[in-house]
């Protein structure tokens, strides 16, 4: 079986120090967590940033600071920036402002859904504009599929030449207001993939261990980190380090080897 790519989603848009005191929110904290987790086997960093009030933002300047710090400090990792809907203003100019920077990948939702108290709003125009900017800047999209319609929409965009295959998906499972993270739903997502696609799964909250274990068994890849889950299975506060260690330990138990950064680049078609 292909080696396992571990993606670290270190911060996301939701965590606060109140929700989990270990949430990395400043640039120093974010870079530090990426470095620690890279040593443990993480090959992709899914990057979000916070503004001076520690609120989610898509500010290009702050993304540039994180990306440059990783480059300057020789942190060899696949850098994936978020273009998610909760980073402030919902326009292509705002959400795609960091897509001309030194990242390898970027997230791209190919449809709309609900978060717990807001809309994951991605209009057809916005999706196409973000996809075009990624294409023009040689950035590979990670398609964030919150349900199966988003997979079909990505296939449609590939047929139209707006997305270039082989496509890479992240199944975002168990977001409150969206598709529950059950084994049956995950199988349905996998069965809906186009030929040659690669995939990983984000099991949000309580679905985390189950979704990760299934992905490891089924030949997919996994995403973990405080963006996706704030507590360990025993109810204690999670840290990014503990979450990555948990993935590595499940992979070891199940006999799946962990990909290096170079191996992950090959699997994702980045080289
Ligand atoms: Mg994200």
PDB file of C-alpha atoms and ligand atoms in Angstrom:
ATOM      1  CA  UNK A   1       0.000   0.000   0.000  1.00  0.00           C
ATOM      2  CA  UNK A   2       1.089   3.588  -0.681  1.00  0.00           C
ATOM      3  CA  UNK A   3       2.820   5.285   2.241  1.00  0.00           C
ATOM      4  CA  UNK A   4       0.709   7.474   4.493  1.00  0.00           C
ATOM      5  CA  UNK A   5       0.715  11.252   4.121  1.00  0.00           C
ATOM      6  CA  UNK A   6       0.018  13.047   7.389  1.00  0.00           C
ATOM      7  CA  UNK A   7      -1.306  16.590   7.091  1.00  0.00           C
ATOM      8  CA  UNK A   8      -1.224  18.894  10.100  1.00  0.00           C
ATOM      9  CA  UNK A   9      -4.130  21.341  10.366  1.00  0.00           C
ATOM     10  CA  UNK A  10      -2.569  23.235  13.251  1.00  0.00           C
ATOM     11  CA  UNK A  11      -5.018  26.067  13.937  1.00  0.00           C
ATOM     12  CA  UNK A  12      -7.980  26.519  11.578  1.00  0.00           C
ATOM     13  CA  UNK A  13     -10.461  29.310  12.149  1.00  0.00           C
ATOM     14  CA  UNK A  14     -12.342  28.127  15.226  1.00  0.00           C
ATOM     15  CA  UNK A  15      -9.905  27.256  18.072  1.00  0.00           C
ATOM     16  CA  UNK A  16      -9.195  29.835  20.774  1.00  0.00           C
ATOM     17  CA  UNK A  17      -7.087  29.614  23.918  1.00  0.00           C
ATOM     18  CA  UNK A  18     -10.380  29.276  25.809  1.00  0.00           C
ATOM     19  CA  UNK A  19     -11.407  26.234  23.766  1.00  0.00           C
ATOM     20  CA  UNK A  20      -7.944  24.712  24.031  1.00  0.00           C
ATOM     21  CA  UNK A  21      -5.023  26.506  25.705  1.00  0.00           C
ATOM     22  CA  UNK A  22      -2.567  24.759  23.350  1.00  0.00           C
ATOM     23  CA  UNK A  23      -4.041  26.311  20.164  1.00  0.00           C
ATOM     24  CA  UNK A  24      -1.182  27.910  18.213  1.00  0.00           C
ATOM     25  CA  UNK A  25      -2.447  31.379  17.251  1.00  0.00           C
ATOM     26  CA  UNK A  26       0.595  33.640  16.897  1.00  0.00           C
ATOM     27  CA  UNK A  27       3.064  33.170  14.063  1.00  0.00           C
ATOM     28  CA  UNK A  28       5.715  31.930  16.499  1.00  0.00           C
ATOM     29  CA  UNK A  29       3.341  29.346  17.932  1.00  0.00           C
ATOM     30  CA  UNK A  30       2.208  28.223  14.474  1.00  0.00           C
ATOM     31  CA  UNK A  31       5.744  27.825  13.105  1.00  0.00           C
ATOM     32  CA  UNK A  32       6.816  26.002  16.263  1.00  0.00           C
ATOM     33  CA  UNK A  33       3.963  23.461  16.046  1.00  0.00           C
ATOM     34  CA  UNK A  34       4.694  22.820  12.365  1.00  0.00           C
ATOM     35  CA  UNK A  35       8.368  22.183  13.183  1.00  0.00           C
ATOM     36  CA  UNK A  36       7.571  19.814  16.057  1.00  0.00           C
ATOM     37  CA  UNK A  37       5.024  17.857  14.006  1.00  0.00           C
ATOM     38  CA  UNK A  38       7.249  17.688  10.937  1.00  0.00           C
ATOM     39  CA  UNK A  39       9.820  15.816  13.043  1.00  0.00           C
ATOM     40  CA  UNK A  40       7.108  13.308  14.009  1.00  0.00           C
ATOM     41  CA  UNK A  41       6.173  12.453  10.408  1.00  0.00           C
ATOM     42  CA  UNK A  42       3.945  15.258   9.141  1.00  0.00           C
ATOM     43  CA  UNK A  43       4.621  16.050   5.495  1.00  0.00           C
ATOM     44  CA  UNK A  44       1.924  18.669   4.751  1.00  0.00           C
ATOM     45  CA  UNK A  45       1.115  21.812   6.757  1.00  0.00           C
ATOM     46  CA  UNK A  46      -2.429  23.143   6.208  1.00  0.00           C
ATOM     47  CA  UNK A  47      -1.883  26.757   7.169  1.00  0.00           C
ATOM     48  CA  UNK A  48      -4.304  29.294   8.646  1.00  0.00           C
ATOM     49  CA  UNK A  49      -3.328  32.617  10.210  1.00  0.00           C
ATOM     50  CA  UNK A  50      -4.797  34.993  12.814  1.00  0.00           C
ATOM     51  CA  UNK A  51      -4.736  38.772  12.924  1.00  0.00           C
ATOM     52  CA  UNK A  52      -3.524  40.915  15.825  1.00  0.00           C
ATOM     53  CA  UNK A  53      -6.793  40.265  17.660  1.00  0.00           C
ATOM     54  CA  UNK A  54      -6.239  36.522  17.071  1.00  0.00           C
ATOM     55  CA  UNK A  55      -9.248  36.430  14.716  1.00  0.00           C
ATOM     56  CA  UNK A  56      -9.134  34.315  11.518  1.00  0.00           C
ATOM     57  CA  UNK A  57      -7.959  36.241   8.458  1.00  0.00           C
ATOM     58  CA  UNK A  58      -6.841  35.684   4.867  1.00  0.00           C
ATOM     59  CA  UNK A  59      -4.298  38.537   5.131  1.00  0.00           C
ATOM     60  CA  UNK A  60      -1.571  37.925   2.549  1.00  0.00           C
ATOM     61  CA  UNK A  61       1.070  39.620   4.691  1.00  0.00           C
ATOM     62  CA  UNK A  62       0.541  37.180   7.560  1.00  0.00           C
ATOM     63  CA  UNK A  63       0.537  34.132   5.297  1.00  0.00           C
ATOM     64  CA  UNK A  64       3.773  35.418   3.775  1.00  0.00           C
ATOM     65  CA  UNK A  65       5.334  35.687   7.224  1.00  0.00           C
ATOM     66  CA  UNK A  66       4.567  32.048   8.026  1.00  0.00           C
ATOM     67  CA  UNK A  67       5.656  30.745   4.609  1.00  0.00           C
ATOM     68  CA  UNK A  68       8.883  32.776   4.677  1.00  0.00           C
ATOM     69  CA  UNK A  69       9.692  31.684   8.210  1.00  0.00           C
ATOM     70  CA  UNK A  70       9.344  28.028   7.173  1.00  0.00           C
ATOM     71  CA  UNK A  71      11.602  28.598   4.149  1.00  0.00           C
ATOM     72  CA  UNK A  72      14.170  30.649   6.038  1.00  0.00           C
ATOM     73  CA  UNK A  73      14.340  28.120   8.847  1.00  0.00           C
ATOM     74  CA  UNK A  74      14.705  25.237   6.349  1.00  0.00           C
ATOM     75  CA  UNK A  75      11.520  23.470   7.411  1.00  0.00           C
ATOM     76  CA  UNK A  76      11.151  21.036   4.530  1.00  0.00           C
ATOM     77  CA  UNK A  77       7.384  20.522   4.386  1.00  0.00           C
ATOM     78  CA  UNK A  78       4.595  20.822   1.816  1.00  0.00           C
ATOM     79  CA  UNK A  79       3.003  24.201   2.443  1.00  0.00           C
ATOM     80  CA  UNK A  80      -0.752  24.341   1.908  1.00  0.00           C
ATOM     81  CA  UNK A  81      -2.585  27.625   2.478  1.00  0.00           C
ATOM     82  CA  UNK A  82      -6.263  27.867   3.374  1.00  0.00           C
ATOM     83  CA  UNK A  83      -8.676  29.829   1.202  1.00  0.00           C
ATOM     84  CA  UNK A  84     -11.569  28.889   3.508  1.00  0.00           C
ATOM     85  CA  UNK A  85     -14.775  30.874   3.905  1.00  0.00           C
ATOM     86  CA  UNK A  86     -14.203  31.955   7.498  1.00  0.00           C
ATOM     87  CA  UNK A  87     -11.090  34.065   6.889  1.00  0.00           C
ATOM     88  CA  UNK A  88     -13.003  37.352   6.636  1.00  0.00           C
ATOM     89  CA  UNK A  89     -14.600  38.975   3.589  1.00  0.00           C
ATOM     90  CA  UNK A  90     -16.151  36.494   1.146  1.00  0.00           C
ATOM     91  CA  UNK A  91     -14.659  37.732  -2.136  1.00  0.00           C
ATOM     92  CA  UNK A  92     -12.128  36.219  -4.518  1.00  0.00           C
ATOM     93  CA  UNK A  93      -9.762  39.148  -3.953  1.00  0.00           C
ATOM     94  CA  UNK A  94      -9.797  38.635  -0.210  1.00  0.00           C
ATOM     95  CA  UNK A  95      -9.919  34.854  -0.025  1.00  0.00           C
ATOM     96  CA  UNK A  96      -7.384  34.297  -2.803  1.00  0.00           C
ATOM     97  CA  UNK A  97      -4.941  37.035  -1.892  1.00  0.00           C
ATOM     98  CA  UNK A  98      -2.222  34.620  -0.690  1.00  0.00           C
ATOM     99  CA  UNK A  99      -2.243  32.464  -3.823  1.00  0.00           C
ATOM    100  CA  UNK A 100       0.752  34.171  -5.430  1.00  0.00           C
ATOM    101  CA  UNK A 101       3.042  33.232  -2.527  1.00  0.00           C
ATOM    102  CA  UNK A 102       5.526  30.368  -2.110  1.00  0.00           C
ATOM    103  CA  UNK A 103       3.016  27.626  -1.244  1.00  0.00           C
ATOM    104  CA  UNK A 104       2.741  24.216  -2.951  1.00  0.00           C
ATOM    105  CA  UNK A 105      -0.971  23.712  -2.372  1.00  0.00           C
ATOM    106  CA  UNK A 106      -4.149  25.509  -1.330  1.00  0.00           C
ATOM    107  CA  UNK A 107      -7.532  24.385  -0.094  1.00  0.00           C
ATOM    108  CA  UNK A 108     -10.491  24.782  -2.444  1.00  0.00           C
ATOM    109  CA  UNK A 109     -14.078  24.025  -1.468  1.00  0.00           C
ATOM    110  CA  UNK A 110     -16.054  23.045  -4.550  1.00  0.00           C
ATOM    111  CA  UNK A 111     -19.481  23.754  -3.126  1.00  0.00           C
ATOM    112  CA  UNK A 112     -21.375  25.306  -0.261  1.00  0.00           C
ATOM    113  CA  UNK A 113     -22.572  23.864   3.039  1.00  0.00           C
ATOM    114  CA  UNK A 114     -23.254  24.977   6.586  1.00  0.00           C
ATOM    115  CA  UNK A 115     -20.896  25.343   9.500  1.00  0.00           C
ATOM    116  CA  UNK A 116     -22.440  25.288  12.986  1.00  0.00           C
ATOM    117  CA  UNK A 117     -23.387  28.971  12.936  1.00  0.00           C
ATOM    118  CA  UNK A 118     -22.383  30.301   9.502  1.00  0.00           C
ATOM    119  CA  UNK A 119     -22.441  29.407   5.825  1.00  0.00           C
ATOM    120  CA  UNK A 120     -19.537  27.766   4.024  1.00  0.00           C
ATOM    121  CA  UNK A 121     -20.351  29.955   1.032  1.00  0.00           C
ATOM    122  CA  UNK A 122     -18.563  29.118  -2.199  1.00  0.00           C
ATOM    123  CA  UNK A 123     -20.343  30.393  -5.297  1.00  0.00           C
ATOM    124  CA  UNK A 124     -19.569  28.870  -8.712  1.00  0.00           C
ATOM    125  CA  UNK A 125     -17.838  32.135  -9.698  1.00  0.00           C
ATOM    126  CA  UNK A 126     -15.694  32.169  -6.578  1.00  0.00           C
ATOM    127  CA  UNK A 127     -14.698  28.510  -6.971  1.00  0.00           C
ATOM    128  CA  UNK A 128     -13.675  29.042 -10.605  1.00  0.00           C
ATOM    129  CA  UNK A 129     -11.728  32.234  -9.856  1.00  0.00           C
ATOM    130  CA  UNK A 130      -9.826  30.630  -6.971  1.00  0.00           C
ATOM    131  CA  UNK A 131      -9.129  27.541  -9.100  1.00  0.00           C
ATOM    132  CA  UNK A 132      -7.808  29.709 -11.937  1.00  0.00           C
ATOM    133  CA  UNK A 133      -5.527  31.675  -9.640  1.00  0.00           C
ATOM    134  CA  UNK A 134      -4.152  28.401  -8.220  1.00  0.00           C
ATOM    135  CA  UNK A 135      -3.583  27.059 -11.736  1.00  0.00           C
ATOM    136  CA  UNK A 136      -1.830  30.275 -12.837  1.00  0.00           C
ATOM    137  CA  UNK A 137       0.473  30.131  -9.819  1.00  0.00           C
ATOM    138  CA  UNK A 138       1.241  26.403 -10.086  1.00  0.00           C
ATOM    139  CA  UNK A 139      -0.505  25.666  -6.787  1.00  0.00           C
ATOM    140  CA  UNK A 140      -2.226  22.293  -6.470  1.00  0.00           C
ATOM    141  CA  UNK A 141      -5.737  22.486  -5.019  1.00  0.00           C
ATOM    142  CA  UNK A 142      -6.737  20.228  -2.185  1.00  0.00           C
ATOM    143  CA  UNK A 143     -10.455  19.927  -2.791  1.00  0.00           C
ATOM    144  CA  UNK A 144     -12.310  20.237   0.501  1.00  0.00           C
ATOM    145  CA  UNK A 145     -15.370  18.048   0.026  1.00  0.00           C
ATOM    146  CA  UNK A 146     -17.923  18.449   2.814  1.00  0.00           C
ATOM    147  CA  UNK A 147     -20.340  16.180   0.967  1.00  0.00           C
ATOM    148  CA  UNK A 148     -20.541  14.072  -2.152  1.00  0.00           C
ATOM    149  CA  UNK A 149     -21.919  16.855  -4.384  1.00  0.00           C
ATOM    150  CA  UNK A 150     -18.612  18.679  -4.002  1.00  0.00           C
ATOM    151  CA  UNK A 151     -16.788  15.662  -5.447  1.00  0.00           C
ATOM    152  CA  UNK A 152     -19.094  15.683  -8.469  1.00  0.00           C
ATOM    153  CA  UNK A 153     -18.669  19.399  -8.899  1.00  0.00           C
ATOM    154  CA  UNK A 154     -14.871  18.959  -8.917  1.00  0.00           C
ATOM    155  CA  UNK A 155     -15.200  16.246 -11.571  1.00  0.00           C
ATOM    156  CA  UNK A 156     -17.312  18.638 -13.651  1.00  0.00           C
ATOM    157  CA  UNK A 157     -14.688  21.387 -13.284  1.00  0.00           C
ATOM    158  CA  UNK A 158     -11.981  18.946 -14.326  1.00  0.00           C
ATOM    159  CA  UNK A 159     -13.964  18.071 -17.472  1.00  0.00           C
ATOM    160  CA  UNK A 160     -14.264  21.780 -18.234  1.00  0.00           C
ATOM    161  CA  UNK A 161     -10.482  22.170 -17.883  1.00  0.00           C
ATOM    162  CA  UNK A 162     -10.783  24.433 -14.834  1.00  0.00           C
ATOM    163  CA  UNK A 163      -9.221  21.832 -12.535  1.00  0.00           C
ATOM    164  CA  UNK A 164      -6.352  19.619 -13.629  1.00  0.00           C
ATOM    165  CA  UNK A 165      -6.230  15.931 -12.673  1.00  0.00           C
ATOM    166  CA  UNK A 166      -5.336  13.770 -10.949  1.00  0.00           C
ATOM    167  CA  UNK A 167      -7.431  15.506  -8.311  1.00  0.00           C
ATOM    168  CA  UNK A 168      -6.622  15.455  -4.621  1.00  0.00           C
ATOM    169  CA  UNK A 169      -9.483  15.558  -2.106  1.00  0.00           C
ATOM    170  CA  UNK A 170      -9.891  16.094   1.591  1.00  0.00           C
ATOM    171  CA  UNK A 171     -13.151  14.685   2.922  1.00  0.00           C
ATOM    172  CA  UNK A 172     -14.259  16.971   5.727  1.00  0.00           C
ATOM    173  CA  UNK A 173     -16.438  14.646   7.776  1.00  0.00           C
ATOM    174  CA  UNK A 174     -18.597  15.392  10.799  1.00  0.00           C
ATOM    175  CA  UNK A 175     -18.731  19.198  10.686  1.00  0.00           C
ATOM    176  CA  UNK A 176     -21.886  20.082  12.682  1.00  0.00           C
ATOM    177  CA  UNK A 177     -24.426  21.052  10.006  1.00  0.00           C
ATOM    178  CA  UNK A 178     -22.749  18.918   7.342  1.00  0.00           C
ATOM    179  CA  UNK A 179     -22.139  15.231   6.534  1.00  0.00           C
ATOM    180  CA  UNK A 180     -21.773  13.030   9.657  1.00  0.00           C
ATOM    181  CA  UNK A 181     -18.474  11.160   9.967  1.00  0.00           C
ATOM    182  CA  UNK A 182     -19.658   7.582   9.774  1.00  0.00           C
ATOM    183  CA  UNK A 183     -17.901   4.633   8.117  1.00  0.00           C
ATOM    184  CA  UNK A 184     -20.792   4.302   5.673  1.00  0.00           C
ATOM    185  CA  UNK A 185     -20.604   7.962   4.646  1.00  0.00           C
ATOM    186  CA  UNK A 186     -16.837   7.748   4.215  1.00  0.00           C
ATOM    187  CA  UNK A 187     -17.251   4.692   1.952  1.00  0.00           C
ATOM    188  CA  UNK A 188     -19.807   6.627  -0.108  1.00  0.00           C
ATOM    189  CA  UNK A 189     -17.327   9.490  -0.569  1.00  0.00           C
ATOM    190  CA  UNK A 190     -14.521   7.097  -1.566  1.00  0.00           C
ATOM    191  CA  UNK A 191     -16.825   5.287  -4.021  1.00  0.00           C
ATOM    192  CA  UNK A 192     -17.614   8.642  -5.661  1.00  0.00           C
ATOM    193  CA  UNK A 193     -14.004   9.551  -6.450  1.00  0.00           C
ATOM    194  CA  UNK A 194     -12.803   9.938 -10.027  1.00  0.00           C
ATOM    195  CA  UNK A 195     -10.137   7.537 -11.284  1.00  0.00           C
ATOM    196  CA  UNK A 196      -6.612   8.308 -10.156  1.00  0.00           C
ATOM    197  CA  UNK A 197      -7.674  10.690  -7.393  1.00  0.00           C
ATOM    198  CA  UNK A 198      -5.859  10.777  -4.061  1.00  0.00           C
ATOM    199  CA  UNK A 199      -7.673  11.536  -0.829  1.00  0.00           C
ATOM    200  CA  UNK A 200      -7.329  12.234   2.826  1.00  0.00           C
ATOM    201  CA  UNK A 201      -9.874  12.627   5.544  1.00  0.00           C
ATOM    202  CA  UNK A 202     -10.497  15.171   8.296  1.00  0.00           C
ATOM    203  CA  UNK A 203     -12.590  13.530  10.990  1.00  0.00           C
ATOM    204  CA  UNK A 204     -13.956  16.445  12.954  1.00  0.00           C
ATOM    205  CA  UNK A 205     -14.353  16.094  16.724  1.00  0.00           C
ATOM    206  CA  UNK A 206     -15.473  12.717  17.954  1.00  0.00           C
ATOM    207  CA  UNK A 207     -15.241  11.101  14.519  1.00  0.00           C
ATOM    208  CA  UNK A 208     -11.476  11.697  14.371  1.00  0.00           C
ATOM    209  CA  UNK A 209     -10.084   8.309  15.467  1.00  0.00           C
ATOM    210  CA  UNK A 210     -12.612   6.293  13.484  1.00  0.00           C
ATOM    211  CA  UNK A 211     -12.097   8.282  10.269  1.00  0.00           C
ATOM    212  CA  UNK A 212      -8.300   8.235  10.596  1.00  0.00           C
ATOM    213  CA  UNK A 213      -8.251   4.507  11.234  1.00  0.00           C
ATOM    214  CA  UNK A 214     -10.443   3.835   8.215  1.00  0.00           C
ATOM    215  CA  UNK A 215      -8.284   6.024   5.965  1.00  0.00           C
ATOM    216  CA  UNK A 216      -5.131   4.238   7.100  1.00  0.00           C
ATOM    217  CA  UNK A 217      -6.717   0.836   6.411  1.00  0.00           C
ATOM    218  CA  UNK A 218      -8.224   1.798   3.075  1.00  0.00           C
ATOM    219  CA  UNK A 219      -5.154   3.406   1.517  1.00  0.00           C
ATOM    220  CA  UNK A 220      -6.184   7.032   1.974  1.00  0.00           C
ATOM    221  CA  UNK A 221      -4.261   9.702   3.819  1.00  0.00           C
ATOM    222  CA  UNK A 222      -5.035  11.580   7.010  1.00  0.00           C
ATOM    223  CA  UNK A 223      -5.330  15.086   8.341  1.00  0.00           C
ATOM    224  CA  UNK A 224      -5.165  15.849  12.026  1.00  0.00           C
ATOM    225  CA  UNK A 225      -4.590  18.833  14.280  1.00  0.00           C
ATOM    226  CA  UNK A 226      -6.437  21.269  16.492  1.00  0.00           C
ATOM    227  CA  UNK A 227      -8.407  22.645  13.528  1.00  0.00           C
ATOM    228  CA  UNK A 228     -10.223  19.301  13.443  1.00  0.00           C
ATOM    229  CA  UNK A 229     -10.270  18.092  17.038  1.00  0.00           C
ATOM    230  CA  UNK A 230      -9.700  19.842  20.367  1.00  0.00           C
ATOM    231  CA  UNK A 231      -9.754  16.924  22.793  1.00  0.00           C
ATOM    232  CA  UNK A 232      -8.027  13.562  23.016  1.00  0.00           C
ATOM    233  CA  UNK A 233     -10.264  10.464  23.267  1.00  0.00           C
ATOM    234  CA  UNK A 234      -9.932  10.540  27.082  1.00  0.00           C
ATOM    235  CA  UNK A 235     -11.358  14.070  27.192  1.00  0.00           C
ATOM    236  CA  UNK A 236      -8.078  15.872  27.961  1.00  0.00           C
ATOM    237  CA  UNK A 237      -6.930  18.834  25.860  1.00  0.00           C
ATOM    238  CA  UNK A 238      -5.253  17.744  22.636  1.00  0.00           C
ATOM    239  CA  UNK A 239      -2.031  19.216  21.302  1.00  0.00           C
ATOM    240  CA  UNK A 240      -0.898  19.071  17.698  1.00  0.00           C
ATOM    241  CA  UNK A 241       2.046  16.969  18.815  1.00  0.00           C
ATOM    242  CA  UNK A 242      -0.141  14.411  20.631  1.00  0.00           C
ATOM    243  CA  UNK A 243      -2.551  14.190  17.682  1.00  0.00           C
ATOM    244  CA  UNK A 244       0.229  13.461  15.186  1.00  0.00           C
ATOM    245  CA  UNK A 245       1.720  10.916  17.596  1.00  0.00           C
ATOM    246  CA  UNK A 246      -1.699   9.238  17.786  1.00  0.00           C
ATOM    247  CA  UNK A 247      -1.858   8.953  13.971  1.00  0.00           C
ATOM    248  CA  UNK A 248       1.663   7.523  13.842  1.00  0.00           C
ATOM    249  CA  UNK A 249       0.827   4.992  16.542  1.00  0.00           C
ATOM    250  CA  UNK A 250      -2.352   3.812  14.760  1.00  0.00           C
ATOM    251  CA  UNK A 251      -0.425   3.577  11.472  1.00  0.00           C
ATOM    252  CA  UNK A 252       2.288   1.548  13.208  1.00  0.00           C
ATOM    253  CA  UNK A 253      -0.285  -0.807  14.717  1.00  0.00           C
ATOM    254  CA  UNK A 254      -1.897  -1.307  11.312  1.00  0.00           C
ATOM    255  CA  UNK A 255       1.409  -1.716   9.482  1.00  0.00           C
ATOM    256  CA  UNK A 256       1.168   1.362   7.273  1.00  0.00           C
ATOM    257  CA  UNK A 257       4.422   3.224   6.672  1.00  0.00           C
ATOM    258  CA  UNK A 258       4.605   6.999   6.925  1.00  0.00           C
ATOM    259  CA  UNK A 259       5.592   9.011   3.837  1.00  0.00           C
ATOM    260  CA  UNK A 260       8.532  11.404   3.911  1.00  0.00           C
ATOM    261  CA  UNK A 261       8.055  14.861   2.420  1.00  0.00           C
ATOM    262  CA  UNK A 262       9.689  13.759  -0.843  1.00  0.00           C
ATOM    263  CA  UNK A 263       7.475  10.675  -1.000  1.00  0.00           C
ATOM    264  CA  UNK A 264       4.401  12.785  -0.282  1.00  0.00           C
ATOM    265  CA  UNK A 265       5.358  15.160  -3.106  1.00  0.00           C
ATOM    266  CA  UNK A 266       5.498  12.223  -5.516  1.00  0.00           C
ATOM    267  CA  UNK A 267       2.159  10.816  -4.354  1.00  0.00           C
ATOM    268  CA  UNK A 268       0.521  14.243  -4.751  1.00  0.00           C
ATOM    269  CA  UNK A 269       2.119  14.890  -8.138  1.00  0.00           C
ATOM    270  CA  UNK A 270       4.008  17.945  -6.908  1.00  0.00           C
ATOM    271  CA  UNK A 271       7.289  16.843  -8.524  1.00  0.00           C
TER     272      UNK A 271
HETATM  273 MG1  LIG B   1      -8.797  24.807   7.077  1.00  0.00          MG
END
